[in-house]
PDB file of C-alpha atoms in Angstrom:
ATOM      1  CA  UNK X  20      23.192 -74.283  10.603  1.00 37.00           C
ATOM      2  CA  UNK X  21      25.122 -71.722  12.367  1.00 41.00           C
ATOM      3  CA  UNK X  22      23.304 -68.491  13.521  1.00 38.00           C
ATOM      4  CA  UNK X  23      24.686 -64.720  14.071  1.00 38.00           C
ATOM      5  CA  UNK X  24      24.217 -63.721  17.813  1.00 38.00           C
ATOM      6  CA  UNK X  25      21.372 -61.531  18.651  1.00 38.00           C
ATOM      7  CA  UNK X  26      23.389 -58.893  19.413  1.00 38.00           C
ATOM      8  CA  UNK X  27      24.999 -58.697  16.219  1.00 45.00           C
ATOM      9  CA  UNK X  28      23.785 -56.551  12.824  1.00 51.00           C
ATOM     10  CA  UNK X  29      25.737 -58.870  10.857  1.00 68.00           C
ATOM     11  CA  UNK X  30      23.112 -60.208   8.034  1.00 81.00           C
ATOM     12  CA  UNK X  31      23.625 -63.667   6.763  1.00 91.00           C
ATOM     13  CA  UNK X  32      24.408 -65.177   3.273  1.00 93.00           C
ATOM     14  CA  UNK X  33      22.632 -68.646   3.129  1.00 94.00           C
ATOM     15  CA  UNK X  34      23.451 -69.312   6.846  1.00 96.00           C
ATOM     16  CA  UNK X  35      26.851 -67.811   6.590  1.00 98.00           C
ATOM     17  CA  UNK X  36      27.874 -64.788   8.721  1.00 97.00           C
ATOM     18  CA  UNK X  37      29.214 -62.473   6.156  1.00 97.00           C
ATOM     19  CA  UNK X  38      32.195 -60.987   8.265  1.00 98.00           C
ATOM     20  CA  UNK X  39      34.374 -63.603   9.499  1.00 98.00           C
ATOM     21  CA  UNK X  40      37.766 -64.566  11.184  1.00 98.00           C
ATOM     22  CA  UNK X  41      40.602 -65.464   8.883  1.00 98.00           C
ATOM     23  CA  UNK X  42      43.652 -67.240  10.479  1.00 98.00           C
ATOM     24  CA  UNK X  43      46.052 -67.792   7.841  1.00 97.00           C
ATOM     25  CA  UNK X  44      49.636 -67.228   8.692  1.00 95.00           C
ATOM     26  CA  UNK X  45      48.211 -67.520  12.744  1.00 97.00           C
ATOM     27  CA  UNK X  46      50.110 -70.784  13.964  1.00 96.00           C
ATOM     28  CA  UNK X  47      51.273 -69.897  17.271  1.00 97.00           C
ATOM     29  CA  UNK X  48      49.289 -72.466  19.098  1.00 97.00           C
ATOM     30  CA  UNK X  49      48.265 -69.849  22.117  1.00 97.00           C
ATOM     31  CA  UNK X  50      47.630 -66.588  20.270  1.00 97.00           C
ATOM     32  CA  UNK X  51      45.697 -68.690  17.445  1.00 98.00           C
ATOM     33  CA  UNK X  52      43.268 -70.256  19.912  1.00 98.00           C
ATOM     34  CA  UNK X  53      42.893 -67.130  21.912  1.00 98.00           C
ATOM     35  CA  UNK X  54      42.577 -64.865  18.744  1.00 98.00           C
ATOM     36  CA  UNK X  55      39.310 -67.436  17.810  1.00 98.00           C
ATOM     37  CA  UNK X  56      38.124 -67.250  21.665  1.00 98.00           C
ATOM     38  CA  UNK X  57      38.070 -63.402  21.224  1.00 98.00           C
ATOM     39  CA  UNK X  58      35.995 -63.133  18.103  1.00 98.00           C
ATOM     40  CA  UNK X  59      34.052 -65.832  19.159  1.00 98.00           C
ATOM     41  CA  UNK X  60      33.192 -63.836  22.455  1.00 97.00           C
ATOM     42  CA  UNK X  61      32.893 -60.356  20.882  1.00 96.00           C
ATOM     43  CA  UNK X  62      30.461 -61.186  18.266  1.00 96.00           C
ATOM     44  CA  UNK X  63      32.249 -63.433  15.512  1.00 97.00           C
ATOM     45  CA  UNK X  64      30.083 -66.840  14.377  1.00 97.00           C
ATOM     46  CA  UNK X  65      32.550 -67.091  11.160  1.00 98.00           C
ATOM     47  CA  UNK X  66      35.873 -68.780  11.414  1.00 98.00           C
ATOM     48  CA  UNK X  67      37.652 -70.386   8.792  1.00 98.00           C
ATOM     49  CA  UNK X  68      41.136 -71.946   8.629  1.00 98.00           C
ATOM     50  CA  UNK X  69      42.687 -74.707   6.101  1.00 98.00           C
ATOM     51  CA  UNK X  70      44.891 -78.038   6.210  1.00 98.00           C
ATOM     52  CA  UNK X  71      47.149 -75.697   5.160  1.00 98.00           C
ATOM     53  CA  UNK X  72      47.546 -73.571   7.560  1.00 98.00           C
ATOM     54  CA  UNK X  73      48.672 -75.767  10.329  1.00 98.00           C
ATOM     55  CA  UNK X  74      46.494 -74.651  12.327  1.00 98.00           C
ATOM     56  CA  UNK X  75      43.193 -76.847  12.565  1.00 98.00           C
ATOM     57  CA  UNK X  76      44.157 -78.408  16.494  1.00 98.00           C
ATOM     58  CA  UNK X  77      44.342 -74.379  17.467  1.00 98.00           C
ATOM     59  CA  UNK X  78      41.187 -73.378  16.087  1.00 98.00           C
ATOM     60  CA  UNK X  79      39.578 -75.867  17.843  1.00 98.00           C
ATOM     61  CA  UNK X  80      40.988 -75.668  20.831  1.00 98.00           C
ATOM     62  CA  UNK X  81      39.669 -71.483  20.910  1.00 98.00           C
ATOM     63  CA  UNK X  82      36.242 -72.480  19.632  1.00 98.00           C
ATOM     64  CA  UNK X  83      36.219 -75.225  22.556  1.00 98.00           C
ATOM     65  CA  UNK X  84      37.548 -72.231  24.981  1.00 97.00           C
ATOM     66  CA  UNK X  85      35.312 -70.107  24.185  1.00 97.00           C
ATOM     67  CA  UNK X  86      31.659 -69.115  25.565  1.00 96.00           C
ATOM     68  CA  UNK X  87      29.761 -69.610  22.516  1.00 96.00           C
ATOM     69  CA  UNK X  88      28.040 -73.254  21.503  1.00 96.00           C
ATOM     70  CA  UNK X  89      29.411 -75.153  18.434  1.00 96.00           C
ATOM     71  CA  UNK X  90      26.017 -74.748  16.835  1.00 96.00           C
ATOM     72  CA  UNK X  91      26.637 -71.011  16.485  1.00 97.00           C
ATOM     73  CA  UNK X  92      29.350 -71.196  14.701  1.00 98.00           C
ATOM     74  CA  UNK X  93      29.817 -71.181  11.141  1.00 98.00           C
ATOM     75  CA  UNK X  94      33.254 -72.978  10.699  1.00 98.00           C
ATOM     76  CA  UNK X  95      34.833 -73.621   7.578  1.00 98.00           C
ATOM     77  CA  UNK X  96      38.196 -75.235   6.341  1.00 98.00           C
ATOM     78  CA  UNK X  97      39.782 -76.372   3.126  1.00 98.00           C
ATOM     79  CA  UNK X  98      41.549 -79.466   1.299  1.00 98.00           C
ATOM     80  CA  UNK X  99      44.983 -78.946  -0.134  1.00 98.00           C
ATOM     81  CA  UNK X 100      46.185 -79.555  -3.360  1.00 98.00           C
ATOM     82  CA  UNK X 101      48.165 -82.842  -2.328  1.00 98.00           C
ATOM     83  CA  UNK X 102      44.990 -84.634  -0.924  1.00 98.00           C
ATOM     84  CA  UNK X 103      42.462 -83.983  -3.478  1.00 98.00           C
ATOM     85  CA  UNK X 104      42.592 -87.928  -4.876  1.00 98.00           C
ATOM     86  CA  UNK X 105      39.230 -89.000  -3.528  1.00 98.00           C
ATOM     87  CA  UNK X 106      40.598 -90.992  -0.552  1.00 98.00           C
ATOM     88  CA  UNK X 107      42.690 -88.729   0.588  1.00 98.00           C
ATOM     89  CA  UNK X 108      39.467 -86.235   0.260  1.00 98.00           C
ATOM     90  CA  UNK X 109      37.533 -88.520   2.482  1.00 98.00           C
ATOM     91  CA  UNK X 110      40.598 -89.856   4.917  1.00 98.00           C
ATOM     92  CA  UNK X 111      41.992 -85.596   5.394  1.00 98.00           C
ATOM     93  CA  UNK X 112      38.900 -84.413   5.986  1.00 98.00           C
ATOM     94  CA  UNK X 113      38.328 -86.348   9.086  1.00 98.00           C
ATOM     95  CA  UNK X 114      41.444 -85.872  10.027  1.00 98.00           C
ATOM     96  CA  UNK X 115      40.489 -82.003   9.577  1.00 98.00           C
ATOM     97  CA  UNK X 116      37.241 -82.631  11.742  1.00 98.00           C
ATOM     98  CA  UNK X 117      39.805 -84.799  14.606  1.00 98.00           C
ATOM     99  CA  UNK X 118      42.110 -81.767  14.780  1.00 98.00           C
ATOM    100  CA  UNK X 119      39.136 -79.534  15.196  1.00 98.00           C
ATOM    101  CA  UNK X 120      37.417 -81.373  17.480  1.00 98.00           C
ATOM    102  CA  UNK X 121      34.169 -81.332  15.689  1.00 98.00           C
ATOM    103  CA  UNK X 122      32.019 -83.863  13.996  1.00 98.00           C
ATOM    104  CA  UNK X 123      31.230 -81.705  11.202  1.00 98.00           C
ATOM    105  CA  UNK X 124      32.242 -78.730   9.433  1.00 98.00           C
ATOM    106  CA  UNK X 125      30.182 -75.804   8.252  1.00 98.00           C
ATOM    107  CA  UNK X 126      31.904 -75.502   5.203  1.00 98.00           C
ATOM    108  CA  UNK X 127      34.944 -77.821   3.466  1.00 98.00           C
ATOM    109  CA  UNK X 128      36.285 -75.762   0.165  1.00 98.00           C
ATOM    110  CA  UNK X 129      38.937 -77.300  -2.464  1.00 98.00           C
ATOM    111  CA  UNK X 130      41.711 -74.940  -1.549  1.00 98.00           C
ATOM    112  CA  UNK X 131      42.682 -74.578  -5.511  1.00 98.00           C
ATOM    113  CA  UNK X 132      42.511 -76.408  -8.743  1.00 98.00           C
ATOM    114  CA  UNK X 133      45.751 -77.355  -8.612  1.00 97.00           C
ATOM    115  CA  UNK X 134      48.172 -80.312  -7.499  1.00 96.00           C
ATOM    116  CA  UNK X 135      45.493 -83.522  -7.279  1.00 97.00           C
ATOM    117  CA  UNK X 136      42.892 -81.452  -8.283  1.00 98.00           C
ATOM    118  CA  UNK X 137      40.960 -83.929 -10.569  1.00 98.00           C
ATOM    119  CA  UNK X 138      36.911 -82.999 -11.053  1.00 98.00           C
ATOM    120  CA  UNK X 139      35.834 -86.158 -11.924  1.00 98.00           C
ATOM    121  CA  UNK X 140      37.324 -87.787  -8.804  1.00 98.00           C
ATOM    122  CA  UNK X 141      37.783 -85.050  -6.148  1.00 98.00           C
ATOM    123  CA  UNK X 142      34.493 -83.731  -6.554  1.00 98.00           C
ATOM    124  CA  UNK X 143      32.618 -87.013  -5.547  1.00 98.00           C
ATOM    125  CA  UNK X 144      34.327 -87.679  -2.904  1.00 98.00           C
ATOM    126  CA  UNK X 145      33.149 -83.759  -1.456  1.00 98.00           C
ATOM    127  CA  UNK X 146      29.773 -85.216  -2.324  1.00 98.00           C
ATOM    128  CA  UNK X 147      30.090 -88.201  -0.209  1.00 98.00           C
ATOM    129  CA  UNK X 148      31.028 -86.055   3.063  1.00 98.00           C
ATOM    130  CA  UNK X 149      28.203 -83.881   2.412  1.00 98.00           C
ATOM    131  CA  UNK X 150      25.782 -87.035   1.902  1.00 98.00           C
ATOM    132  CA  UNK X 151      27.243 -88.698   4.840  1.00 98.00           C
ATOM    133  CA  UNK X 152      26.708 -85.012   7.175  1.00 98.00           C
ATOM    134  CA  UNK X 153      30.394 -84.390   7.720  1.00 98.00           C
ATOM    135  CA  UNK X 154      30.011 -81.286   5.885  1.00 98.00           C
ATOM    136  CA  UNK X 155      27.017 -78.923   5.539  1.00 98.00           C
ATOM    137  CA  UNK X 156      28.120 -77.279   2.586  1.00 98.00           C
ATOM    138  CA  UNK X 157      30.467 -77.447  -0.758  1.00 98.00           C
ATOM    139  CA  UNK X 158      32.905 -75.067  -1.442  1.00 98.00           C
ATOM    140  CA  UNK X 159      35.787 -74.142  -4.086  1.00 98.00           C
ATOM    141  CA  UNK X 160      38.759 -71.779  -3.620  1.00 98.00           C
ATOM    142  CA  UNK X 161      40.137 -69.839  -6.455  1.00 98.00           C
ATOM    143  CA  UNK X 162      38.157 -71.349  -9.040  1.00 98.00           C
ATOM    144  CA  UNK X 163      37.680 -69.613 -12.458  1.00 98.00           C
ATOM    145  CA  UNK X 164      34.264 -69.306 -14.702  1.00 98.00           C
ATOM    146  CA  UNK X 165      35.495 -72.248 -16.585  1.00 97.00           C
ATOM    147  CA  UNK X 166      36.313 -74.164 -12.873  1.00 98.00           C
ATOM    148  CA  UNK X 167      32.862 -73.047 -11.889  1.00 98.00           C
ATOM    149  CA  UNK X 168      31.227 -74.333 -14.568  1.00 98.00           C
ATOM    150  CA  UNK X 169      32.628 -77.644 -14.672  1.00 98.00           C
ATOM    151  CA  UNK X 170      32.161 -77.982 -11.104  1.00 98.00           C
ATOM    152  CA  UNK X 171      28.344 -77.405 -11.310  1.00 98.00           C
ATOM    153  CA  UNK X 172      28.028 -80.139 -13.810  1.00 98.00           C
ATOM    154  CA  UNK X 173      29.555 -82.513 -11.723  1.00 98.00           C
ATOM    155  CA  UNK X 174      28.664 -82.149  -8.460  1.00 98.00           C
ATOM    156  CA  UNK X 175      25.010 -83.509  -6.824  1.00 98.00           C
ATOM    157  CA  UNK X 176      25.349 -81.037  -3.747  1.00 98.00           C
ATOM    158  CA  UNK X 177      25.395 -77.163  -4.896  1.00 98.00           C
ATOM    159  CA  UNK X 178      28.444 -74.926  -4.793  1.00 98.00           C
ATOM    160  CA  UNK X 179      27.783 -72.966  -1.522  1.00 98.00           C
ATOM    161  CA  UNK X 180      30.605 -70.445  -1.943  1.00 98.00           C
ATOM    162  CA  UNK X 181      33.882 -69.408  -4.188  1.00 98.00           C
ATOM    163  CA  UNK X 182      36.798 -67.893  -1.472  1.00 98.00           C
ATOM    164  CA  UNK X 183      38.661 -65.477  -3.542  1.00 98.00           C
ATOM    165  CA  UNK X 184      41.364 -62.235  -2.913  1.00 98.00           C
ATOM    166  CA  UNK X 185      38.815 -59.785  -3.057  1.00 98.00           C
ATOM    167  CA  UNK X 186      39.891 -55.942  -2.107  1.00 98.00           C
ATOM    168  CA  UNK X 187      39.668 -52.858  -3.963  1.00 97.00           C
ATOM    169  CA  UNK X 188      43.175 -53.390  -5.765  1.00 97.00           C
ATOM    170  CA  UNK X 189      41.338 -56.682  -6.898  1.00 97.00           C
ATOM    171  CA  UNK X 190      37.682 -56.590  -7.240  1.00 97.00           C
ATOM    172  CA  UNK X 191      36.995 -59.495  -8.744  1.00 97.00           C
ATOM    173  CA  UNK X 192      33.743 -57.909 -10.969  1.00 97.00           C
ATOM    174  CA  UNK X 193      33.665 -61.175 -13.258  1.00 97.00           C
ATOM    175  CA  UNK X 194      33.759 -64.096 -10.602  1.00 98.00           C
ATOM    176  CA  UNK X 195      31.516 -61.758  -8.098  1.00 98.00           C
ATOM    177  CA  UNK X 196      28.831 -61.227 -10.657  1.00 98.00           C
ATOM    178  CA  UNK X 197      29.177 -64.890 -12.157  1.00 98.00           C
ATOM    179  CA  UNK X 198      28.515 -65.811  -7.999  1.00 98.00           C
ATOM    180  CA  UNK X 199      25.332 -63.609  -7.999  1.00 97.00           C
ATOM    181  CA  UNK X 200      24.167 -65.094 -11.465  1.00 97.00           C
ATOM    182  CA  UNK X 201      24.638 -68.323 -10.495  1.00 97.00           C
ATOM    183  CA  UNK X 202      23.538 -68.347  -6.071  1.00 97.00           C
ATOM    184  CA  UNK X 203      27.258 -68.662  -5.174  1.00 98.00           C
ATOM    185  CA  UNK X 204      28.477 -66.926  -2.438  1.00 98.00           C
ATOM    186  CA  UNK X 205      31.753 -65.058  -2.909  1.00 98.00           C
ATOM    187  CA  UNK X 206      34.450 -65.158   0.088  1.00 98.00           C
ATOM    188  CA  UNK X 207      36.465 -62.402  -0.156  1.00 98.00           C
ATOM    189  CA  UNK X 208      39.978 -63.351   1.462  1.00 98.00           C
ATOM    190  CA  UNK X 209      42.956 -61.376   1.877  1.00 98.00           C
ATOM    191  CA  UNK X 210      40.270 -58.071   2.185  1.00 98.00           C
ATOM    192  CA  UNK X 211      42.618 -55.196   3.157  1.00 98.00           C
ATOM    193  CA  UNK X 212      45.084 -56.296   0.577  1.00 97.00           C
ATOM    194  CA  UNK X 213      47.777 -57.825   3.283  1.00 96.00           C
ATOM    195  CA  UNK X 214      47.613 -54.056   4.828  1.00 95.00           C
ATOM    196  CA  UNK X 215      48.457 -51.961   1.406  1.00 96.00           C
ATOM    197  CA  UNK X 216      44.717 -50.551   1.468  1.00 97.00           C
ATOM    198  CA  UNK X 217      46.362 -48.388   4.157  1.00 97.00           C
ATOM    199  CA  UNK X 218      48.405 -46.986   1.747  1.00 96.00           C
ATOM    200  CA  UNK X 219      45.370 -46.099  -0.920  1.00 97.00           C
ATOM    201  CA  UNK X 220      44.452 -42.311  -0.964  1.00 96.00           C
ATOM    202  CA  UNK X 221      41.016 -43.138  -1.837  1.00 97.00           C
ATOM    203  CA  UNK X 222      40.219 -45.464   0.527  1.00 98.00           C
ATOM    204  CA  UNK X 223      41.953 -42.808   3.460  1.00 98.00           C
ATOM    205  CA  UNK X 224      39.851 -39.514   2.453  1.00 98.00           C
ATOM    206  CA  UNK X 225      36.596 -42.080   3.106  1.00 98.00           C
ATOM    207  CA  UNK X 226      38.356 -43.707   6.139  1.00 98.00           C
ATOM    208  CA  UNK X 227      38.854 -39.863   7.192  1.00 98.00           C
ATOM    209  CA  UNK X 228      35.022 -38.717   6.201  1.00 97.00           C
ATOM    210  CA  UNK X 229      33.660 -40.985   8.243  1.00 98.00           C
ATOM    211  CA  UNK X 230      36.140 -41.053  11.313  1.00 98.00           C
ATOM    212  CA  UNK X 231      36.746 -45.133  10.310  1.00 98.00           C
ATOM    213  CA  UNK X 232      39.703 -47.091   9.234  1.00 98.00           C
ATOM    214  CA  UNK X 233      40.416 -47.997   6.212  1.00 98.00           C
ATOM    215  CA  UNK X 234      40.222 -51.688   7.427  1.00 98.00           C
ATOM    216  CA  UNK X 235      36.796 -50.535   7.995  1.00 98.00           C
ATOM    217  CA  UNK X 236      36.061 -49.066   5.146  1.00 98.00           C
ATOM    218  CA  UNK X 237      37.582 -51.554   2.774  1.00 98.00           C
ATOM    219  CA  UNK X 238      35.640 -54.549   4.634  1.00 98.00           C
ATOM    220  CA  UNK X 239      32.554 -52.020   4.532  1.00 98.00           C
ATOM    221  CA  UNK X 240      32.655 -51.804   0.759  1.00 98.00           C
ATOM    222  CA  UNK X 241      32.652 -55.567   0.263  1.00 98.00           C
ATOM    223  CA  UNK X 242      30.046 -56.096   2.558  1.00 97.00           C
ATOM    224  CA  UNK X 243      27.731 -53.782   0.780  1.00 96.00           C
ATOM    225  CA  UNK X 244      28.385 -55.942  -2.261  1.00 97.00           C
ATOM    226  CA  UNK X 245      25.915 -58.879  -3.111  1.00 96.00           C
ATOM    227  CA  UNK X 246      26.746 -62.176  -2.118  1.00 97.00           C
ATOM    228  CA  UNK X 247      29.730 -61.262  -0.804  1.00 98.00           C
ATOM    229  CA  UNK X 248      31.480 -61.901   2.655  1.00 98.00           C
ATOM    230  CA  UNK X 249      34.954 -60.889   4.021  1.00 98.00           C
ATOM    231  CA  UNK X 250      37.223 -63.050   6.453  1.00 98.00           C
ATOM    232  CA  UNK X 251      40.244 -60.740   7.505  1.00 98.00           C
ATOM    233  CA  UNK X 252      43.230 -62.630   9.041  1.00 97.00           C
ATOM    234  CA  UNK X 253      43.590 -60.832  12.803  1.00 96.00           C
ATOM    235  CA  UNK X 254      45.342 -62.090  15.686  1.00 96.00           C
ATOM    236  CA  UNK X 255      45.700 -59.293  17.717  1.00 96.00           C
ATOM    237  CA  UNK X 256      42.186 -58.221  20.038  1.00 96.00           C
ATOM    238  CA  UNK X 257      42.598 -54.816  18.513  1.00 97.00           C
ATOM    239  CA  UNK X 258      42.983 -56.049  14.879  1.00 97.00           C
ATOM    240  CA  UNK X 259      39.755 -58.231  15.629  1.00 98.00           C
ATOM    241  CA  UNK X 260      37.708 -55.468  16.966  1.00 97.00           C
ATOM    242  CA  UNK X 261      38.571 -52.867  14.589  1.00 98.00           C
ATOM    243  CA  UNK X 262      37.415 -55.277  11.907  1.00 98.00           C
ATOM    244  CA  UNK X 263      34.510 -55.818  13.310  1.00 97.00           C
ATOM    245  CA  UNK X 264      33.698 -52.119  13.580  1.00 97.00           C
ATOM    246  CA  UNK X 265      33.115 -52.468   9.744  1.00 97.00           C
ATOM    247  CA  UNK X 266      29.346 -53.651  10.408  1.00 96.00           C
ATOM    248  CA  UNK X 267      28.504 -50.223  11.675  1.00 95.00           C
ATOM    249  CA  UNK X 268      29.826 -48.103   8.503  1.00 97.00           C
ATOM    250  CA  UNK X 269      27.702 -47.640   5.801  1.00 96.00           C
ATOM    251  CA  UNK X 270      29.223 -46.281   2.576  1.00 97.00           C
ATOM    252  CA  UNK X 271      26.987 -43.653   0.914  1.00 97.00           C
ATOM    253  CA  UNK X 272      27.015 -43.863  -2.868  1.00 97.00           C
ATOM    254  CA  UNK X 273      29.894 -41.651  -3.653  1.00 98.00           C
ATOM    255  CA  UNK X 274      31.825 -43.618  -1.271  1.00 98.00           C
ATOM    256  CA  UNK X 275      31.392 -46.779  -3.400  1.00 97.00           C
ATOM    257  CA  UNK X 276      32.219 -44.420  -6.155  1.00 97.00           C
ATOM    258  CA  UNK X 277      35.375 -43.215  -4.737  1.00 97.00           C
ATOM    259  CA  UNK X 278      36.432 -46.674  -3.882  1.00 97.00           C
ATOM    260  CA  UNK X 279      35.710 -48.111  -6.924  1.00 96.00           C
ATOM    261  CA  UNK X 280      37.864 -45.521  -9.169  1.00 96.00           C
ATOM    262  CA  UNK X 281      41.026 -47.064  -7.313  1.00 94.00           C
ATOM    263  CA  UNK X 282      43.275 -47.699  -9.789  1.00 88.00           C
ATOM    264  CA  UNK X 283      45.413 -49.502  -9.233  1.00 88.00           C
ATOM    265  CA  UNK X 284      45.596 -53.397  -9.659  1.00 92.00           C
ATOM    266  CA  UNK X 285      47.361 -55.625  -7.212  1.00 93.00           C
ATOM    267  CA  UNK X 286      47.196 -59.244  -6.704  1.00 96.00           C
ATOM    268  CA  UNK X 287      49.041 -60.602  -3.387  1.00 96.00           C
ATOM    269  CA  UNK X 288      48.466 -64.226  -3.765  1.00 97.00           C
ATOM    270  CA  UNK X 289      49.901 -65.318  -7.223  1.00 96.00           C
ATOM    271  CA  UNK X 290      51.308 -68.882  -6.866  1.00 96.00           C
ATOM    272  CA  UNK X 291      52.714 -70.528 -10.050  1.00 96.00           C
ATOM    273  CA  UNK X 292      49.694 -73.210 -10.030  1.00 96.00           C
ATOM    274  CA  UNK X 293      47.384 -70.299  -9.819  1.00 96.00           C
ATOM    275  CA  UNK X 294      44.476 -70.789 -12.428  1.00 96.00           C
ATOM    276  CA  UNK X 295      44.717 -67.263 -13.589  1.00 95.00           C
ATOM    277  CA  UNK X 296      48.377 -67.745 -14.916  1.00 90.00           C
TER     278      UNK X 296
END
């Protein structure tokens, strides 16, 4: 199982660095590999990426590139809707693991309950990977209670982690608490809000108290949060190093407070086949 470096603060959930590299939307071939070799190299040992992203061939290349051993990294990547029939499961997932250039993954989620998405047969075939080593651990995306629930009863291999939009516009109270009732780990994705917590007056007289960014302090909030972990999309070596920056901030108490009486509600990632509509 993948370990933080020494050097790093960053505690773990379960084996799981809790601050990690996103790298959706990051599909130029040489700034996606180089953006992974960077983290990799300044402290990341979290990267995650999808079969929808395009991307898989790119994040393998930078965790090949970079100084850092495979073992130390927590990698994770995701099914999409249009292979979830239980061959396709099994055949796309080594296809994942070809483009990667790995012989296992960290973590393989269901991207959504959505599309192909049948429990009865998708679910198995995540068991078989995991049975077979392919996969250390079992993960959903965007699953509700109800999703949750279901998924528990059918699969042998626990549900390692939920990846959700988690931010202060969307804080997720129900599906974060149902994670720490339950030993699921909650993957907050799309953290800053696609860049509109730089727009949030709250989160700026914090980011200003403490002489942070409100990157910072909105990745700092959901760190401080149970079972929860944040992986902020970043290509550029700025971007990556300012996120980063959020291990060192601790919120006091009436920081939480302040962040937490944002009012505003504001989901960015609202397909038609979400499970919430």
């Amino acid at each position: 199982m993948a370990q933080t470096p020494e050097s790093s603060d960053q505690s773990l959930l379960d084996g799981m660095p809790r601050l990690g590299l996103g790298t959706w939307e990051n599909t130029d071939a040489g700034t996606c590999a180089d953006s992974v070799r960077q983290a990799l190299e300044m402290g990341y040992r979290h990267i995650d990426t999808a079969q929808a992203y395009d991307n898989e061939e790119y994040v393998g290349e930078g965790i090949a590139d970079a100084d850092v051993d495979r073992e130390e990294v927590f990698l994770a990547t995701k099914i999409w809707t249009s292979n979830l029939s239980y061959d396709d499961v099994i055949h796309t997932a080594k296809e994942s693991l070809d483009k990667l250039g790995v012989d296992y993954v960290d973590l393989l989620y269901v991207h959504w309950p959505a599309n192909e998405y049948d429990p009865e047969d998708t679910l198995p075939a995540f068991d078989q990977l995991y049975d077979d080593g392919l996969i250390e651990n079992v993960g959903v995306s965007n699953f509700e209670p109800r999703h949750l629930d279901e998924a528990q009863e059918i699969l042998d291999a626990p549900v390692f982690a939920n990846q959700i939009e988690c931010h202060p516009m969307l804080p997720q109270n129900e599906l974060v608490e149902y994670g720490q009732e339950n030993d699921i780990n909650t993957v907050a994705y799309s953290p800053l809000a696609r860049g509109k917590v730089f727009d949030v007056p709250e989160i700026q007289e914090v980011a200003e108290k403490h002489d942070a960014s409100e990157a910072q302090v909105s990745l700092a909030w959901l760190l401080q949060r149970d079972g929860v972990a944040a992986i902020p999309k970043a290509s550029s070596e700025d971007h990556i190093r300012d996120n980063w920056g959020a291990l060192d901030l601790e919120l006091d108490d009436e920081d939480v407070e302040k962040i937490e009486s944002v009012g505003e509600r504001d989901r960015q990632v609202d397909p038609d086949f979400g499970p919430w509509n």
